Coordinates of C-alpha atoms and ligand atoms in Angstrom, one line a residue:
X1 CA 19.4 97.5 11.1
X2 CA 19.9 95.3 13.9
X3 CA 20.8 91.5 12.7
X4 CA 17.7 89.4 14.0
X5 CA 17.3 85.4 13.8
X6 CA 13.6 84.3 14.3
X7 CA 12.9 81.2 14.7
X8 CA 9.2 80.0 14.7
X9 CA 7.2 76.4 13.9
X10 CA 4.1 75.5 12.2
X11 CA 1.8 72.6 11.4
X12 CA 0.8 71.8 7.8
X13 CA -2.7 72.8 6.8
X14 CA -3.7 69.3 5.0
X15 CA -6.9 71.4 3.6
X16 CA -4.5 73.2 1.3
X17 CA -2.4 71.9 -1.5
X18 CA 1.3 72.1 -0.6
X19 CA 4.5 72.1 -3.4
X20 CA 7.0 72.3 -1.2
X21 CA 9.3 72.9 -4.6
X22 CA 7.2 76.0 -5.4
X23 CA 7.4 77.0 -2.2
X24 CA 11.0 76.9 -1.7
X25 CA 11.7 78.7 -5.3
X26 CA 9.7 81.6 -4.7
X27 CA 10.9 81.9 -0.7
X28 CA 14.4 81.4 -2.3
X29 CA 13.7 84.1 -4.5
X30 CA 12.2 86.4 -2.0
X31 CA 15.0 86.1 0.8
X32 CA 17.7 86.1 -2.0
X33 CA 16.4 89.8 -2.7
X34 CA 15.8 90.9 0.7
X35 CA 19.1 89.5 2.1
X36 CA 17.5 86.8 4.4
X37 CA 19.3 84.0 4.8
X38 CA 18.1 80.9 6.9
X39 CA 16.2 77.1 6.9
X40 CA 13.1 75.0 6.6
X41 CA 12.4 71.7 8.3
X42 CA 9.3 69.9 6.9
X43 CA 8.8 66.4 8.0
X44 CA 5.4 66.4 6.1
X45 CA 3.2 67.4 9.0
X46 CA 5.6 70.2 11.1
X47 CA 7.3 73.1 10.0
X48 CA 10.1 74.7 11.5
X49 CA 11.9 77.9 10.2
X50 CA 14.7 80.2 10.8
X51 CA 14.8 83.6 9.4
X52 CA 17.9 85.5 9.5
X53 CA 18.3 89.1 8.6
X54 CA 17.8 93.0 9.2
X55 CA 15.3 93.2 11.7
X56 CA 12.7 95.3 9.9
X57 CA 12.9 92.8 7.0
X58 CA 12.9 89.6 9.0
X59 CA 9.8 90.9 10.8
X60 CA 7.7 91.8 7.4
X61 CA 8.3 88.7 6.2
X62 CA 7.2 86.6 9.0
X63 CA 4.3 88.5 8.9
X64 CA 3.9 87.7 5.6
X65 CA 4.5 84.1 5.8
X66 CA 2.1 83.7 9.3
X67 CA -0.7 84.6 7.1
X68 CA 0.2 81.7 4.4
X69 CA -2.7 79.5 4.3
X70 CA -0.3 76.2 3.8
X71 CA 0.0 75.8 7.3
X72 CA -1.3 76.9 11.0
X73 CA -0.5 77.3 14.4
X74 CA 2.3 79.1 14.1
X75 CA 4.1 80.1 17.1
X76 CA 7.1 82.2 17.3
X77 CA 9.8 80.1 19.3
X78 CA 12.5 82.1 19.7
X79 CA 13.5 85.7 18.2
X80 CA 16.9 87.8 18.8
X81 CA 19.1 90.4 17.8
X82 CA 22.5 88.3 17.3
X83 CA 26.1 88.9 16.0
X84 CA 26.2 86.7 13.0
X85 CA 24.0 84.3 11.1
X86 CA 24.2 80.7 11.4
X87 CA 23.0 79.9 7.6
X88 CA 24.9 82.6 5.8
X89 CA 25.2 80.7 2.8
X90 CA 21.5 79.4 2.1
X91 CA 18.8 81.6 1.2
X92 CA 16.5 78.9 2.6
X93 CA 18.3 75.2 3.2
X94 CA 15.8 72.6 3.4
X95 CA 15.5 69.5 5.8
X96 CA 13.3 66.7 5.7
X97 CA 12.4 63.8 8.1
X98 CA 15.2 61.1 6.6
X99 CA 17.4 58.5 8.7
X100 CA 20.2 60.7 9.2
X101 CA 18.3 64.0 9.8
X102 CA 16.0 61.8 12.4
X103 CA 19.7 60.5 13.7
X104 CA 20.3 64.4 14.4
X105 CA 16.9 64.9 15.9
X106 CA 17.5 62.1 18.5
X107 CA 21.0 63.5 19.6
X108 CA 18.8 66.6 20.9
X109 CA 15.3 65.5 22.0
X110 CA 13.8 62.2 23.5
X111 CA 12.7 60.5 20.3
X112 CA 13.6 60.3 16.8
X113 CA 10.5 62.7 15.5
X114 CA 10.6 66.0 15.5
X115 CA 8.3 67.6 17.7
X116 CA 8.5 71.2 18.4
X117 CA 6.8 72.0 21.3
X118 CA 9.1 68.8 23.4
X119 CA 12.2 70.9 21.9
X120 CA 13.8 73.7 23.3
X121 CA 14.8 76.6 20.5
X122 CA 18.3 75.9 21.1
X123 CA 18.2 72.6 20.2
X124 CA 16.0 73.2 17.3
X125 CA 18.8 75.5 16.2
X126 CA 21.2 72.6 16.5
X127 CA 19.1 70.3 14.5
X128 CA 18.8 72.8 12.0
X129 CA 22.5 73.8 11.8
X130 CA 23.6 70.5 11.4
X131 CA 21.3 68.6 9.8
X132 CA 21.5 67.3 6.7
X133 CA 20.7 69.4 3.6
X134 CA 18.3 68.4 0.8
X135 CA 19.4 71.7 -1.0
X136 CA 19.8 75.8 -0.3
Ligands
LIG201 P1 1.0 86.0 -3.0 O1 2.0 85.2 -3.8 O2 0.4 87.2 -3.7 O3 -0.2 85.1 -2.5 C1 -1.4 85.6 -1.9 C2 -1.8 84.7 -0.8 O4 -1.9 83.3 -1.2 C3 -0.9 84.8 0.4 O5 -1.8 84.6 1.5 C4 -0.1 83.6 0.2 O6 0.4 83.2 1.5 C5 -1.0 82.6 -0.4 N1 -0.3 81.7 -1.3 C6 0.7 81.9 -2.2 N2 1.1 80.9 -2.9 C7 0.2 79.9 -2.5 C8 0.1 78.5 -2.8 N3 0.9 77.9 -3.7 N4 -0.9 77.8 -2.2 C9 -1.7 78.3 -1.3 N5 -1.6 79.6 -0.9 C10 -0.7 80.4 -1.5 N6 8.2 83.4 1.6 C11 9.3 84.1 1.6 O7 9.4 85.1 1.0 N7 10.4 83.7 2.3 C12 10.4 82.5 3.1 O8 11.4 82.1 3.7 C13 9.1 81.8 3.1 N8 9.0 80.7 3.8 C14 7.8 80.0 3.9 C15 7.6 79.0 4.8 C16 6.4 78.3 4.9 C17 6.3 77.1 5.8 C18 5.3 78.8 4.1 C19 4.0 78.1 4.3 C20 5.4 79.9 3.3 C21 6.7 80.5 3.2 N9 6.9 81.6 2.3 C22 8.0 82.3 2.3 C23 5.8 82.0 1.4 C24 5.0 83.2 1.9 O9 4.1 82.8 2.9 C25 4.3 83.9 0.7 O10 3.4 83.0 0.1 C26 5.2 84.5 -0.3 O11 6.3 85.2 0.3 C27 4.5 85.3 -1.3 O12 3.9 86.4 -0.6 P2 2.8 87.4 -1.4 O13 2.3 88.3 -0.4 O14 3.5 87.9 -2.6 O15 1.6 86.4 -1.7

């Protein structure tokens, strides 16, 4: 059971009601029993995730959550076998767009909004590792 990190990104489906409160309890709940650990960016229109866990598991459940209606265009970024996680100790921290979290996207991409696709995974990883939590 290789240790895997996957790392993907996703726009919000506007079409579809979104609690992202909901959402985080019941992912929390989820990972917390299949051992994932990882984080959520959501800046109110993109999504970026990090799953962290046995391989097998980490790849059901972004299965699972690619065929969530909440959001689309989902593209897998990056996705390895590492040595140890990077969010350990969050079943699923969450990041949103404020000053000092847009502070942190600016240090690794040319402007203060976070745009996937002008981002490389490594510094998504960064922005996501450092950023500052609005709870795990
Ligand atoms: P069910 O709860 O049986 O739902 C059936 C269908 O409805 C599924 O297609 C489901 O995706 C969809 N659905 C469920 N709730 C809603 C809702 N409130 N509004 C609209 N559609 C809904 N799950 C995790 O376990 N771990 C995660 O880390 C995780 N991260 C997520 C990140 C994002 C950006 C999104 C959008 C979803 C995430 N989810 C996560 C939720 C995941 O997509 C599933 O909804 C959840 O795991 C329940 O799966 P289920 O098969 O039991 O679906």
């Amino acid at each position: 059971m290789y240790l895997t990190r996957l790392l993907y990104c996703s726009e919000r489906n506007a079409e579809v009601d979104l609690d992202i409160e909901q959402l985080l309890y019941s992912a929390r709940d989820y990972n917390g029993r299949s051992n994932i650990t990882g984080a959520l960016w959501f800046d109110g229109t993109y999504f970026v995730q990090v799953l962290e866990g046995g391989r097998q598991v980490v790849s059901e459940t972004y299965h699972r959550i690619a065929k969530d209606p909440r959001h689309h265009s989902i593209e897998i970024v990056s996705c390895e076998m590492v040595d140890a996680r990077l969010f350990h100790q969050w079943r699923m921290a969450y990041f949103a767009d404020t000053a000092d979290n847009r502070s942190l996207v600016l240090k690794y991409s040319g402007q203060d909004k976070l745009i996937p696709s002008n981002m490389s995974s490594a510094s998504l990883l960064h922005v996501l590792a450092e950023g500052n939590l609005l709870g795990d």
